[in-house]
mmCIF file of C-alpha atoms in Angstrom:
data_model
loop_
_atom_site.group_PDB
_atom_site.id
_atom_site.type_symbol
_atom_site.label_atom_id
_atom_site.label_comp_id
_atom_site.label_asym_id
_atom_site.label_seq_id
_atom_site.Cartn_x
_atom_site.Cartn_y
_atom_site.Cartn_z
ATOM 1 C CA MET H 1 -95.776 114.383 172.139
ATOM 2 C CA ALA H 2 -97.229 112.420 175.102
ATOM 3 C CA HIS H 3 -98.409 109.490 172.997
ATOM 4 C CA LYS H 4 -94.934 109.182 171.465
ATOM 5 C CA ASN H 5 -93.395 108.810 174.908
ATOM 6 C CA LEU H 6 -95.977 106.152 175.747
ATOM 7 C CA LYS H 7 -94.955 104.089 172.729
ATOM 8 C CA ARG H 8 -91.294 104.357 173.606
ATOM 9 C CA SER H 9 -91.903 103.103 177.165
ATOM 10 C CA VAL H 10 -93.415 99.840 175.901
ATOM 11 C CA LEU H 11 -90.134 98.683 174.348
ATOM 12 C CA THR H 12 -88.611 97.305 177.520
ATOM 13 C CA VAL H 13 -91.418 94.833 178.140
ATOM 14 C CA ALA H 14 -91.274 93.817 174.467
ATOM 15 C CA ALA H 15 -87.584 93.024 174.902
ATOM 16 C CA GLY H 16 -88.373 90.992 178.013
ATOM 17 C CA VAL H 17 -90.915 88.861 176.152
ATOM 18 C CA LEU H 18 -88.327 88.035 173.485
ATOM 19 C CA VAL H 19 -85.803 87.031 176.162
ATOM 20 C CA ALA H 20 -88.230 84.427 177.526
ATOM 21 C CA SER H 21 -89.248 83.226 174.046
ATOM 22 C CA ALA H 22 -85.714 82.837 172.671
ATOM 23 C CA ALA H 23 -84.079 81.152 175.663
ATOM 24 C CA HIS H 24 -84.402 77.682 174.077
ATOM 25 C CA ALA H 25 -83.176 77.715 170.495
ATOM 26 C CA GLY H 26 -81.280 75.423 168.160
ATOM 27 C CA GLY H 27 -77.717 74.244 168.528
ATOM 28 C CA LEU H 28 -76.313 75.050 171.957
ATOM 29 C CA GLU H 29 -78.058 78.395 172.236
ATOM 30 C CA ARG H 30 -79.565 79.607 175.480
ATOM 31 C CA GLY H 31 -79.487 83.353 176.108
ATOM 32 C CA GLY H 32 -77.447 84.177 173.018
ATOM 33 C CA TYR H 33 -76.182 87.749 172.771
ATOM 34 C CA ASN H 34 -78.277 90.785 173.764
ATOM 35 C CA ILE H 35 -77.234 94.462 173.706
ATOM 36 C CA ASP H 36 -80.676 96.102 174.013
ATOM 37 C CA LEU H 37 -79.581 97.881 177.202
ATOM 38 C CA LEU H 38 -77.113 99.931 175.139
ATOM 39 C CA PHE H 39 -80.084 101.788 173.592
ATOM 40 C CA ASP H 40 -81.601 102.895 176.909
ATOM 41 C CA PRO H 41 -82.010 106.714 176.809
ATOM 42 C CA SER H 42 -81.025 107.176 180.473
ATOM 43 C CA ASP H 43 -77.565 108.464 181.363
ATOM 44 C CA TYR H 44 -77.022 105.361 183.485
ATOM 45 C CA ALA H 45 -78.952 102.110 183.644
ATOM 46 C CA ALA H 46 -78.412 98.721 185.291
ATOM 47 C CA GLU H 47 -80.392 95.578 184.563
ATOM 48 C CA ALA H 48 -80.510 92.051 185.982
ATOM 49 C CA THR H 49 -82.508 89.246 184.356
ATOM 50 C CA ALA H 50 -83.103 85.621 185.338
ATOM 51 C CA THR H 51 -84.906 83.211 183.001
ATOM 52 C CA TYR H 52 -85.894 79.632 183.821
ATOM 53 C CA VAL H 53 -86.542 77.275 180.906
ATOM 54 C CA ASN H 54 -88.151 73.841 181.183
ATOM 55 C CA PRO H 55 -87.987 71.787 177.953
ATOM 56 C CA GLN H 56 -89.901 68.498 178.268
ATOM 57 C CA ARG H 57 -88.464 66.383 175.476
ATOM 58 C CA GLU H 58 -89.236 62.648 175.733
ATOM 59 C CA LEU H 59 -87.778 59.823 173.639
ATOM 60 C CA ASP H 60 -89.766 56.836 172.362
ATOM 61 C CA ASN H 61 -89.073 53.608 170.469
ATOM 62 C CA VAL H 62 -85.439 53.676 171.518
ATOM 63 C CA ARG H 63 -83.293 50.905 170.121
ATOM 64 C CA ASP H 64 -79.606 50.146 170.132
ATOM 65 C CA PRO H 65 -78.829 48.703 166.686
ATOM 66 C CA ILE H 66 -75.678 47.072 168.028
ATOM 67 C CA ALA H 67 -76.989 46.004 171.455
ATOM 68 C CA ALA H 68 -73.355 45.787 172.413
ATOM 69 C CA ASP H 69 -73.793 44.716 176.035
ATOM 70 C CA GLY H 70 -76.416 42.103 175.162
ATOM 71 C CA ASN H 71 -79.281 43.604 177.162
ATOM 72 C CA LEU H 72 -79.619 47.305 176.296
ATOM 73 C CA ASN H 73 -82.734 46.712 174.216
ATOM 74 C CA SER H 74 -84.428 45.076 177.200
ATOM 75 C CA ARG H 75 -84.174 48.311 179.192
ATOM 76 C CA PRO H 76 -86.895 51.036 179.179
ATOM 77 C CA ASN H 77 -87.249 52.357 175.644
ATOM 78 C CA SER H 78 -90.196 54.792 175.677
ATOM 79 C CA GLY H 79 -91.212 57.826 177.713
ATOM 80 C CA ILE H 80 -87.553 58.609 178.449
ATOM 81 C CA ARG H 81 -87.196 62.197 179.750
ATOM 82 C CA ASP H 82 -84.167 63.570 177.912
ATOM 83 C CA THR H 83 -83.942 67.243 178.899
ATOM 84 C CA GLU H 84 -83.349 69.144 182.133
ATOM 85 C CA GLY H 85 -84.572 72.612 183.116
ATOM 86 C CA TYR H 86 -82.027 75.400 183.413
ATOM 87 C CA TRP H 87 -81.508 79.030 184.433
ATOM 88 C CA VAL H 88 -80.223 81.766 182.114
ATOM 89 C CA PRO H 89 -78.872 84.824 184.009
ATOM 90 C CA ARG H 90 -77.855 88.177 182.559
ATOM 91 C CA ILE H 91 -76.444 91.301 184.243
ATOM 92 C CA GLY H 92 -75.627 94.558 182.473
ATOM 93 C CA PHE H 93 -74.671 98.179 183.143
ATOM 94 C CA LYS H 94 -74.906 101.034 180.640
ATOM 95 C CA ALA H 95 -73.437 104.537 180.847
ATOM 96 C CA GLY H 96 -73.893 107.525 178.562
ATOM 97 C CA LEU H 97 -70.616 109.385 178.021
ATOM 98 C CA GLY H 98 -71.679 112.786 176.777
ATOM 99 C CA ASP H 99 -74.292 113.257 174.067
ATOM 100 C CA SER H 100 -72.834 110.836 171.525
ATOM 101 C CA VAL H 101 -71.199 107.855 173.219
ATOM 102 C CA ASP H 102 -72.888 104.995 175.085
ATOM 103 C CA CYS H 103 -71.056 102.029 176.607
ATOM 104 C CA MET H 104 -72.278 98.820 178.177
ATOM 105 C CA ALA H 105 -70.657 96.008 180.156
ATOM 106 C CA ASP H 106 -72.512 92.749 180.695
ATOM 107 C CA TYR H 107 -72.240 89.149 181.867
ATOM 108 C CA SER H 108 -74.305 86.382 180.261
ATOM 109 C CA GLN H 109 -74.432 82.654 179.560
ATOM 110 C CA PRO H 110 -75.077 82.486 175.797
ATOM 111 C CA TRP H 111 -74.534 78.741 175.237
ATOM 112 C CA GLY H 112 -75.447 75.595 177.088
ATOM 113 C CA ALA H 113 -77.097 72.192 177.056
ATOM 114 C CA HIS H 114 -78.198 69.572 179.555
ATOM 115 C CA THR H 115 -79.573 66.158 178.637
ATOM 116 C CA ASN H 116 -79.895 63.543 181.342
ATOM 117 C CA PRO H 117 -81.760 60.363 180.312
ATOM 118 C CA GLY H 118 -79.779 58.392 182.903
ATOM 119 C CA ALA H 119 -78.057 55.021 182.768
ATOM 120 C CA ASN H 120 -81.127 52.759 182.768
ATOM 121 C CA TRP H 121 -82.456 53.149 179.226
ATOM 122 C CA ALA H 122 -81.927 51.438 175.902
ATOM 123 C CA GLY H 123 -79.751 54.274 174.590
ATOM 124 C CA ALA H 124 -77.209 54.394 177.419
ATOM 125 C CA ASN H 125 -74.540 53.416 174.905
ATOM 126 C CA ASP H 126 -75.126 56.847 173.321
ATOM 127 C CA ASN H 127 -75.712 59.120 176.314
ATOM 128 C CA ILE H 128 -76.181 58.989 180.074
ATOM 129 C CA GLU H 129 -75.724 62.680 180.790
ATOM 130 C CA THR H 130 -74.326 65.620 178.806
ATOM 131 C CA LYS H 131 -73.908 69.123 180.197
ATOM 132 C CA ILE H 132 -72.369 72.257 178.651
ATOM 133 C CA ASP H 133 -71.999 75.640 180.378
ATOM 134 C CA SER H 134 -70.685 79.020 179.263
ATOM 135 C CA ASP H 135 -69.714 82.387 180.717
ATOM 136 C CA ASN H 136 -69.467 85.519 178.577
ATOM 137 C CA TYR H 137 -67.990 88.873 179.647
ATOM 138 C CA ALA H 138 -68.550 91.711 177.174
ATOM 139 C CA ALA H 139 -67.955 95.418 176.648
ATOM 140 C CA THR H 140 -69.833 97.237 173.889
ATOM 141 C CA CYS H 141 -69.863 100.922 172.880
ATOM 142 C CA SER H 142 -71.604 103.018 170.268
ATOM 143 C CA TYR H 143 -71.267 106.455 168.723
ATOM 144 C CA LYS H 144 -74.343 108.287 167.427
ATOM 145 C CA TRP H 145 -75.088 111.464 165.503
ATOM 146 C CA ASP H 146 -78.127 113.188 164.032
ATOM 147 C CA VAL H 147 -79.327 111.993 160.635
ATOM 148 C CA GLY H 148 -82.690 113.279 159.384
ATOM 149 C CA GLN H 149 -85.366 113.007 162.058
ATOM 150 C CA GLY H 150 -83.372 110.520 164.101
ATOM 151 C CA GLN H 151 -79.909 109.338 165.072
ATOM 152 C CA PHE H 152 -77.560 106.936 163.310
ATOM 153 C CA ARG H 153 -75.403 104.751 165.540
ATOM 154 C CA VAL H 154 -72.275 102.657 164.915
ATOM 155 C CA ILE H 155 -71.658 99.818 167.358
ATOM 156 C CA GLY H 156 -68.537 97.868 168.312
ATOM 157 C CA GLY H 157 -67.443 95.618 171.148
ATOM 158 C CA VAL H 158 -65.388 92.691 172.388
ATOM 159 C CA PHE H 159 -66.167 89.696 174.583
ATOM 160 C CA TYR H 160 -64.311 86.948 176.411
ATOM 161 C CA GLN H 161 -65.934 83.532 176.601
ATOM 162 C CA GLU H 162 -65.396 80.382 178.638
ATOM 163 C CA VAL H 163 -67.062 77.086 177.669
ATOM 164 C CA SER H 164 -66.903 73.836 179.638
ATOM 165 C CA GLY H 165 -68.811 70.599 179.921
ATOM 166 C CA PHE H 166 -68.871 66.838 180.206
ATOM 167 C CA LYS H 167 -70.457 63.772 178.646
ATOM 168 C CA GLU H 168 -71.043 60.359 180.209
ATOM 169 C CA ARG H 169 -72.101 57.241 178.317
ATOM 170 C CA LEU H 170 -71.826 53.478 178.486
ATOM 171 C CA VAL H 171 -68.566 52.366 176.845
ATOM 172 C CA GLN H 172 -68.220 48.869 175.420
ATOM 173 C CA GLN H 173 -64.890 47.076 175.854
ATOM 174 C CA LEU H 174 -65.816 43.712 174.322
ATOM 175 C CA PRO H 175 -69.156 43.740 172.467
ATOM 176 C CA GLY H 176 -71.494 40.819 172.961
ATOM 177 C CA ALA H 177 -73.695 39.261 175.585
ATOM 178 C CA LEU H 178 -70.714 38.640 177.877
ATOM 179 C CA GLY H 179 -68.963 41.887 176.917
ATOM 180 C CA LEU H 180 -67.285 44.199 179.401
ATOM 181 C CA SER H 181 -68.715 47.690 179.766
ATOM 182 C CA GLY H 182 -68.472 50.677 182.061
ATOM 183 C CA VAL H 183 -69.385 54.332 182.244
ATOM 184 C CA GLY H 184 -66.925 56.625 180.477
ATOM 185 C CA ARG H 185 -66.722 60.360 181.089
ATOM 186 C CA LEU H 186 -65.294 63.119 178.896
ATOM 187 C CA ASP H 187 -64.560 66.492 180.575
ATOM 188 C CA LEU H 188 -63.595 69.508 178.447
ATOM 189 C CA ALA H 189 -62.944 73.248 178.768
ATOM 190 C CA GLY H 190 -61.845 76.041 176.440
ATOM 191 C CA ASN H 191 -61.895 79.830 176.153
ATOM 192 C CA GLY H 192 -61.433 82.564 173.601
ATOM 193 C CA TYR H 193 -62.247 86.101 172.466
ATOM 194 C CA GLY H 194 -64.761 87.522 170.012
ATOM 195 C CA TRP H 195 -65.924 90.865 168.704
ATOM 196 C CA ARG H 196 -69.107 92.513 167.493
ATOM 197 C CA ALA H 197 -69.908 95.306 165.050
ATOM 198 C CA GLY H 198 -73.153 96.821 163.924
ATOM 199 C CA VAL H 199 -75.252 99.841 163.035
ATOM 200 C CA GLY H 200 -78.512 101.276 164.282
ATOM 201 C CA TYR H 201 -80.992 104.026 163.519
ATOM 202 C CA GLU H 202 -83.474 105.529 165.977
ATOM 203 C CA ILE H 203 -86.259 108.082 166.104
ATOM 204 C CA PRO H 204 -86.887 107.942 169.880
ATOM 205 C CA GLU H 205 -90.017 110.081 170.000
ATOM 206 C CA TYR H 206 -91.758 107.653 167.631
ATOM 207 C CA ALA H 207 -90.302 104.499 169.206
ATOM 208 C CA VAL H 208 -88.560 103.683 165.920
ATOM 209 C CA ARG H 209 -85.403 101.614 166.063
ATOM 210 C CA ALA H 210 -83.616 99.374 163.597
ATOM 211 C CA SER H 211 -80.328 97.616 164.308
ATOM 212 C CA LEU H 212 -78.112 95.105 162.547
ATOM 213 C CA VAL H 213 -75.372 93.489 164.658
ATOM 214 C CA TYR H 214 -72.787 90.855 163.765
ATOM 215 C CA ASN H 215 -71.102 88.765 166.492
ATOM 216 C CA SER H 216 -67.919 86.974 165.487
ATOM 217 C CA ALA H 217 -67.118 83.329 166.031
ATOM 218 C CA VAL H 218 -65.091 82.489 169.138
ATOM 219 C CA ASP H 219 -62.052 80.287 168.571
ATOM 220 C CA LEU H 220 -61.763 78.308 171.814
ATOM 221 C CA GLY H 221 -58.167 77.463 170.948
ATOM 222 C CA ASP H 222 -57.004 74.275 172.609
ATOM 223 C CA VAL H 223 -60.049 72.592 174.116
ATOM 224 C CA THR H 224 -58.484 70.367 176.753
ATOM 225 C CA GLY H 225 -59.719 67.906 179.328
ATOM 226 C CA THR H 226 -59.735 64.267 180.344
ATOM 227 C CA LEU H 227 -61.242 60.978 179.189
ATOM 228 C CA ASP H 228 -62.005 58.809 182.226
ATOM 229 C CA LEU H 229 -62.262 55.067 181.443
ATOM 230 C CA ARG H 230 -61.338 53.747 184.883
ATOM 231 C CA GLN H 231 -64.483 51.597 185.016
ATOM 232 C CA LEU H 232 -63.116 49.476 182.171
ATOM 233 C CA PRO H 233 -60.478 46.807 182.811
ATOM 234 C CA PRO H 234 -57.063 47.747 181.368
ATOM 235 C CA ILE H 235 -57.226 45.336 178.444
ATOM 236 C CA GLY H 236 -57.890 45.699 174.731
ATOM 237 C CA SER H 237 -57.189 49.442 174.586
ATOM 238 C CA PRO H 238 -54.331 51.620 175.868
ATOM 239 C CA LEU H 239 -56.926 54.104 177.197
ATOM 240 C CA ALA H 240 -58.933 51.578 179.241
ATOM 241 C CA GLY H 241 -58.565 51.494 183.006
ATOM 242 C CA ARG H 242 -57.169 55.018 183.396
ATOM 243 C CA VAL H 243 -57.688 58.756 182.943
ATOM 244 C CA THR H 244 -56.193 60.194 179.755
ATOM 245 C CA ASP H 245 -55.488 63.868 179.027
ATOM 246 C CA VAL H 246 -57.080 64.824 175.702
ATOM 247 C CA TYR H 247 -57.190 67.855 173.415
ATOM 248 C CA GLY H 248 -59.108 69.138 170.419
ATOM 249 C CA THR H 249 -60.403 72.336 168.825
ATOM 250 C CA ALA H 250 -63.797 74.012 168.533
ATOM 251 C CA ASP H 251 -65.315 77.368 167.569
ATOM 252 C CA MET H 252 -68.496 78.825 168.983
ATOM 253 C CA PRO H 253 -70.582 80.224 166.105
ATOM 254 C CA ASP H 254 -70.825 83.692 164.630
ATOM 255 C CA SER H 255 -74.264 85.291 164.278
ATOM 256 C CA LEU H 256 -76.085 88.146 162.556
ATOM 257 C CA GLU H 257 -79.269 89.697 163.934
ATOM 258 C CA LEU H 258 -81.658 92.301 162.545
ATOM 259 C CA LYS H 259 -84.132 93.961 164.933
ATOM 260 C CA ILE H 260 -86.880 96.415 163.955
ATOM 261 C CA GLN H 261 -89.548 98.176 165.998
ATOM 262 C CA SER H 262 -91.888 101.122 165.531
ATOM 263 C CA GLY H 263 -94.728 102.960 167.178
ATOM 264 C CA VAL H 264 -97.942 102.547 165.210
ATOM 265 C CA ALA H 265 -100.563 104.337 167.346
ATOM 266 C CA PRO H 266 -100.730 106.134 170.693
ATOM 267 C CA GLY H 267 -99.333 103.668 173.236
ATOM 268 C CA TRP H 268 -98.730 100.863 170.693
ATOM 269 C CA VAL H 269 -95.558 99.428 169.157
ATOM 270 C CA VAL H 270 -94.813 96.515 166.839
ATOM 271 C CA PHE H 271 -91.476 94.707 166.848
ATOM 272 C CA GLY H 272 -89.697 91.904 165.066
ATOM 273 C CA SER H 273 -86.304 90.270 164.576
ATOM 274 C CA VAL H 274 -84.480 87.818 162.337
ATOM 275 C CA LYS H 275 -81.332 86.021 163.534
ATOM 276 C CA TRP H 276 -78.914 83.681 161.763
ATOM 277 C CA VAL H 277 -76.422 81.566 163.743
ATOM 278 C CA ASP H 278 -73.642 79.582 162.040
ATOM 279 C CA TRP H 279 -74.190 76.306 163.879
ATOM 280 C CA SER H 280 -73.178 74.320 160.795
ATOM 281 C CA GLN H 281 -69.524 74.814 161.718
ATOM 282 C CA LEU H 282 -70.074 72.321 164.559
ATOM 283 C CA GLN H 283 -70.014 68.931 162.861
ATOM 284 C CA ILE H 284 -67.800 66.144 164.272
ATOM 285 C CA LEU H 285 -65.458 67.284 167.066
ATOM 286 C CA PRO H 286 -62.554 64.829 167.581
ATOM 287 C CA PHE H 287 -60.447 64.621 170.747
ATOM 288 C CA CYS H 288 -57.074 62.876 170.910
ATOM 289 C CA PRO H 289 -54.634 61.940 173.696
ATOM 290 C CA THR H 290 -52.352 64.855 174.523
ATOM 291 C CA SER H 291 -49.396 62.466 174.303
ATOM 292 C CA THR H 292 -50.047 62.079 170.551
ATOM 293 C CA ARG H 293 -49.876 65.812 169.799
ATOM 294 C CA GLY H 294 -47.486 66.309 166.894
ATOM 295 C CA LEU H 295 -47.453 62.615 165.976
ATOM 296 C CA ALA H 296 -50.673 62.661 163.946
ATOM 297 C CA ALA H 297 -53.399 65.177 163.136
ATOM 298 C CA CYS H 298 -56.425 65.021 165.430
ATOM 299 C CA THR H 299 -59.275 64.368 162.983
ATOM 300 C CA PRO H 300 -62.414 62.192 163.145
ATOM 301 C CA THR H 301 -60.620 59.490 161.139
ATOM 302 C CA SER H 302 -57.206 59.828 162.807
ATOM 303 C CA PRO H 303 -55.663 56.579 164.073
ATOM 304 C CA VAL H 304 -55.008 58.303 167.426
ATOM 305 C CA VAL H 305 -58.519 59.721 168.017
ATOM 306 C CA ALA H 306 -59.805 58.873 171.495
ATOM 307 C CA THR H 307 -63.440 59.947 171.098
ATOM 308 C CA THR H 308 -65.677 62.358 169.194
ATOM 309 C CA LEU H 309 -68.667 64.586 169.868
ATOM 310 C CA ASP H 310 -71.074 63.979 166.995
ATOM 311 C CA LEU H 311 -73.255 67.056 166.360
ATOM 312 C CA LEU H 312 -73.750 67.452 162.581
ATOM 313 C CA TYR H 313 -75.628 70.753 163.030
ATOM 314 C CA ARG H 314 -77.038 72.961 160.299
ATOM 315 C CA ASP H 315 -77.344 76.763 160.513
ATOM 316 C CA GLY H 316 -79.986 78.147 162.849
ATOM 317 C CA TRP H 317 -82.632 80.745 161.972
ATOM 318 C CA THR H 318 -84.894 82.497 164.499
ATOM 319 C CA VAL H 319 -87.762 84.792 163.474
ATOM 320 C CA SER H 320 -89.848 86.728 166.023
ATOM 321 C CA GLY H 321 -92.629 89.283 165.880
ATOM 322 C CA GLY H 322 -95.020 90.899 168.302
ATOM 323 C CA VAL H 323 -96.948 93.888 169.584
ATOM 324 C CA GLY H 324 -96.749 95.909 172.792
ATOM 325 C CA HIS H 325 -99.133 98.335 174.500
ATOM 326 C CA LYS H 326 -98.872 100.931 177.257
ATOM 327 C CA PHE H 327 -101.967 100.681 179.490
ATOM 328 C CA ASN H 328 -101.162 103.601 181.785
ATOM 329 C CA ASP H 329 -98.177 105.375 183.323
ATOM 330 C CA GLN H 330 -97.141 102.260 185.258
ATOM 331 C CA TRP H 331 -98.267 99.173 183.331
ATOM 332 C CA SER H 332 -97.280 97.901 179.888
ATOM 333 C CA GLY H 333 -97.724 94.544 178.176
ATOM 334 C CA ALA H 334 -96.557 92.686 175.083
ATOM 335 C CA VAL H 335 -97.096 89.416 173.192
ATOM 336 C CA SER H 336 -94.846 87.724 170.635
ATOM 337 C CA LEU H 337 -94.609 84.678 168.393
ATOM 338 C CA THR H 338 -91.215 83.063 167.676
ATOM 339 C CA TRP H 339 -90.163 80.374 165.201
ATOM 340 C CA ASP H 340 -86.775 78.736 165.543
ATOM 341 C CA ARG H 341 -85.520 76.422 162.798
ATOM 342 C CA GLY H 342 -84.086 73.266 164.280
ATOM 343 C CA THR H 343 -80.396 72.582 163.779
ATOM 344 C CA SER H 344 -80.552 68.769 163.789
ATOM 345 C CA THR H 345 -79.902 67.002 160.473
ATOM 346 C CA GLY H 346 -81.238 63.589 161.452
ATOM 347 C CA LEU H 347 -79.063 63.196 164.539
ATOM 348 C CA GLY H 348 -80.439 64.470 167.859
ATOM 349 C CA THR H 349 -83.681 66.174 168.907
ATOM 350 C CA LEU H 350 -83.202 69.834 167.911
ATOM 351 C CA THR H 351 -86.172 70.210 165.550
ATOM 352 C CA ASP H 352 -88.221 73.368 164.866
ATOM 353 C CA THR H 353 -89.686 75.221 167.848
ATOM 354 C CA TRP H 354 -92.751 77.502 167.938
ATOM 355 C CA THR H 355 -93.108 79.741 171.003
ATOM 356 C CA LEU H 356 -95.811 82.159 172.191
ATOM 357 C CA GLY H 357 -94.622 84.736 174.715
ATOM 358 C CA ALA H 358 -96.369 87.332 176.881
ATOM 359 C CA GLY H 359 -95.210 89.745 179.544
ATOM 360 C CA VAL H 360 -95.954 92.773 181.672
ATOM 361 C CA SER H 361 -93.849 95.666 182.888
ATOM 362 C CA TYR H 362 -94.451 97.724 186.028
ATOM 363 C CA ALA H 363 -92.765 101.108 186.456
ATOM 364 C CA ALA H 364 -92.644 101.658 190.206
ATOM 365 C CA ASN H 365 -91.311 105.173 189.591
ATOM 366 C CA GLU H 366 -89.201 106.946 186.993
ATOM 367 C CA ASN H 367 -86.080 105.071 188.153
ATOM 368 C CA ILE H 368 -87.196 101.468 188.776
ATOM 369 C CA GLU H 369 -88.916 99.094 186.391
ATOM 370 C CA LEU H 370 -89.906 95.452 187.012
ATOM 371 C CA ARG H 371 -90.734 92.923 184.289
ATOM 372 C CA LEU H 372 -92.311 89.476 184.295
ATOM 373 C CA SER H 373 -92.525 87.432 181.087
ATOM 374 C CA GLY H 374 -93.475 83.900 180.186
ATOM 375 C CA ALA H 375 -93.448 81.673 177.145
ATOM 376 C CA LEU H 376 -95.010 78.388 176.085
ATOM 377 C CA GLY H 377 -93.833 76.518 173.038
ATOM 378 C CA ILE H 378 -93.918 73.335 170.988
ATOM 379 C CA LEU H 379 -90.816 71.263 170.305
ATOM 380 C CA THR H 380 -91.795 69.594 167.044
ATOM 381 C CA SER H 381 -91.596 65.857 166.453
ATOM 382 C CA GLY H 382 -88.964 63.866 164.585
ATOM 383 C CA SER H 383 -86.504 61.009 164.870
ATOM 384 C CA SER H 384 -82.794 60.405 165.302
ATOM 385 C CA GLY H 385 -80.934 57.681 163.455
ATOM 386 C CA VAL H 386 -77.967 56.909 161.265
ATOM 387 C CA VAL H 387 -76.522 59.842 159.302
ATOM 388 C CA ARG H 388 -73.719 59.279 156.811
ATOM 389 C CA LYS H 389 -71.047 61.981 156.419
ATOM 390 C CA ASP H 390 -67.747 61.724 154.528
ATOM 391 C CA GLY H 391 -68.232 57.991 154.155
ATOM 392 C CA ILE H 392 -68.757 57.393 157.900
ATOM 393 C CA ASP H 393 -72.023 56.438 159.643
ATOM 394 C CA TYR H 394 -72.910 58.411 162.770
ATOM 395 C CA GLY H 395 -75.839 57.821 165.126
ATOM 396 C CA THR H 396 -75.268 54.076 165.273
ATOM 397 C CA ARG H 397 -75.276 53.844 169.084
ATOM 398 C CA ALA H 398 -78.974 54.692 169.517
ATOM 399 C CA GLN H 399 -81.994 55.373 167.338
ATOM 400 C CA TYR H 400 -85.269 56.829 168.610
ATOM 401 C CA ASP H 401 -88.394 58.832 167.822
ATOM 402 C CA PHE H 402 -89.997 61.764 169.622
ATOM 403 C CA GLY H 403 -93.352 63.506 169.390
ATOM 404 C CA ASN H 404 -94.436 67.109 169.810
ATOM 405 C CA ASP H 405 -93.278 68.170 173.275
ATOM 406 C CA LEU H 406 -93.755 71.284 175.404
ATOM 407 C CA VAL H 407 -91.214 73.895 176.452
ATOM 408 C CA SER H 408 -92.039 76.618 178.962
ATOM 409 C CA ALA H 409 -90.084 79.600 180.276
ATOM 410 C CA ILE H 410 -90.484 82.370 182.812
ATOM 411 C CA SER H 411 -88.309 85.476 183.013
ATOM 412 C CA THR H 412 -88.028 88.180 185.636
ATOM 413 C CA SER H 413 -85.915 91.327 185.518
ATOM 414 C CA ILE H 414 -85.328 94.623 187.229
ATOM 415 C CA LYS H 415 -83.970 97.769 185.622
ATOM 416 C CA VAL H 416 -82.696 100.754 187.546
ATOM 417 C CA LYS H 417 -82.213 104.056 185.675
ATOM 418 C CA PHE H 418 -80.562 107.173 187.009
#
């Protein structure tokens, strides 16, 4: 029986490696959703994780096909650093309620983005800085019973989510060499509720676990905010020269994830996962002045639309696999390889990503465990240009290329069991 317990103890470091490897995925995904703590065999367990991700995407051959202010194409157009590093925190607490029920509460930041090429580049008409943040508060429970050699588990939960962000870009009032321009800023915020449901099967003494979990979409309801065009003179447009309250709608995507792991030899486990995320529901997000609510529908082609966020995503797929080993009673290690299918469809830089992760776990005693994981990946090359959808051309403000770039991540965590 001892070798079976060794295999089971490797699973926590395997989970930590996947956290570091999956913290930069397609769409707006950062930490995503994670309920691995719910499966911890301890009566009570608390875990805190912090992951830092540093994507190093650079843009080359940037050109503004309109050159609306007359000199954008004379600005720097290659070697433009587009991405910013970011932290992904997660805190969770799990409690076993009798022999059959486990419950978990956690805080995470599943979605986010931060691009910051600045104002002095040839694509400033498209983006100066964009930042999106999220906060997710969840409660998840499961009920398990004996089936064959193991235990079958049904899983259900709810979560509340807040999403906010802003975008700044150069806005053209009168195109041409003598045109008027200024920096415009769009600020937005929304919130909503979601739910999850799933099943799992475990044979703990052999480190066998399989789970399938669905997370619903989150309807953010009214996404409201402001469009600030005070840098533009109040001519030519009723929105110029002032701050306008705006509104729109958006849903954060639903997802489905399958995870499988098994002991294969004394002290060894293999693990893998496949995840689908419905990013294709985020296409063109229009925002209209609040004063026009009820006068006309807020659509990308509405006569009252103030601005749009042009995403044109496709669905995301993430596939991971790896192996873990228990070296002794205190030290374990794991390695993994992850492929994430890019969600860009010719607009933006979210191409495929390949990531190699590795990590170690140190059990200070039977109650405290420390983990350190890292990942190094390749953001594959591509280009961004004009994409036509529903008879409208998008991506006309800036076109650019990008090569294979690096992304790195480091993750630390502490788990306390009692």
